[in-house]
Coordinates of C-alpha atoms in Angstrom, one line a residue:
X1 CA 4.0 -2.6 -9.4
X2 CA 3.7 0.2 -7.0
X3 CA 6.6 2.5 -8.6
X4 CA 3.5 2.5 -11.5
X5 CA 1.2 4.6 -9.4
X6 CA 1.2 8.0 -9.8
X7 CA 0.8 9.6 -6.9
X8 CA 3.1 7.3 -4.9
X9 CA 6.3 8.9 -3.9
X10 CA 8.1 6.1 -1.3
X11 CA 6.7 3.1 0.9
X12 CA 8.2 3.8 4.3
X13 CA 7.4 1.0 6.1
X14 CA 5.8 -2.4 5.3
X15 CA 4.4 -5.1 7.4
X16 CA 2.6 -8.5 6.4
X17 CA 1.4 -11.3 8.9
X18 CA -0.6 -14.2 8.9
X19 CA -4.0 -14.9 10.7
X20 CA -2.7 -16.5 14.0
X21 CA -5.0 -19.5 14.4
X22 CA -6.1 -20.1 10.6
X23 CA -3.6 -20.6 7.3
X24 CA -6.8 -18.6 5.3
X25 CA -5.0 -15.8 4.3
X26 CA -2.7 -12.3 5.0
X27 CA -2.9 -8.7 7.0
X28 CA -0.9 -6.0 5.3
X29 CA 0.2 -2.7 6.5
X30 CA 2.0 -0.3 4.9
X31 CA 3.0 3.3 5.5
X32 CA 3.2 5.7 2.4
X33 CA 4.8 9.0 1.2
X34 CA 2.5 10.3 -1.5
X35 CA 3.3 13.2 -3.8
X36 CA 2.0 16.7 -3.3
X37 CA -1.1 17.3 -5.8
X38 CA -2.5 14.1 -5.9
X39 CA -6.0 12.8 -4.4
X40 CA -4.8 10.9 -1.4
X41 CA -8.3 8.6 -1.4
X42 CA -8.4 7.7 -5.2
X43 CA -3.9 6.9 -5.0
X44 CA -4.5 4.8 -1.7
X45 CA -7.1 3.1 -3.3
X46 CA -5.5 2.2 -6.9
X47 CA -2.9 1.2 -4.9
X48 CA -5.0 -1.1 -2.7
X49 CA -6.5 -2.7 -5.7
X50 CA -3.1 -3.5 -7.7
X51 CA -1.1 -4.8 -4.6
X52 CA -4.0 -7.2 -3.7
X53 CA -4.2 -8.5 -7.4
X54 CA -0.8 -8.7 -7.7
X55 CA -0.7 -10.6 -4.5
X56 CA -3.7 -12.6 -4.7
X57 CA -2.2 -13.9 -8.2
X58 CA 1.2 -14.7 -7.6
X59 CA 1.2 -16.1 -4.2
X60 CA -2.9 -17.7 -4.5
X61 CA -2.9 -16.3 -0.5
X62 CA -5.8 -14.4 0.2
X63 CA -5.5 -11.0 1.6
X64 CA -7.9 -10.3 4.1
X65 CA -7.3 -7.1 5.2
X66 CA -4.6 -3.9 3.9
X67 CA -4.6 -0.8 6.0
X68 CA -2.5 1.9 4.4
X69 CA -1.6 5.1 6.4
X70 CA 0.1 8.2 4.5
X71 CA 3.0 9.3 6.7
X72 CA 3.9 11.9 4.9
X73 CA 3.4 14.1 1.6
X74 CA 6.9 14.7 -0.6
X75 CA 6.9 18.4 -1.8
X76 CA 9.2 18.6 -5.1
X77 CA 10.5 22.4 -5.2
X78 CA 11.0 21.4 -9.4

């Protein structure tokens, strides 16, 4: 799923918790490597939208909120 974005390089750190007092839904965080030349807004965002289909689908829990923070940006010297 997210090895499909361009852009997306590694996922350094991931973190998913539930709502403390209510069973309505999840909070994901995630930290991000993203590839050198690519919009940073427009790859965060794609990815936003597939992970929370993807999740929303397979697991019926609602996701109500996804912060993603680029850590860092992977330079190939190809």
């Amino acid at each position: 799923m997210v090895q499909d974005i361009e852009g997306v390089h590694k996922i350094y750190r991931a973190r998913i918790s539930k709502h403390a007092k209510f069973n309505d839904g999840i909070f994901i965080y995630l930290e991000v490597i993203i590839e050198f030349g690519y919009n940073i807004n427009d790859t965060i965002q794609e990815m936003k939208d597939k992970i929370i289909k993807e999740i929303e689908k397979l697991t019926a829990m609602n996701v109500l909120n996804m912060e993603i923070i680029v850590k860092d940006v992977y330079y190939s010297e190809e």
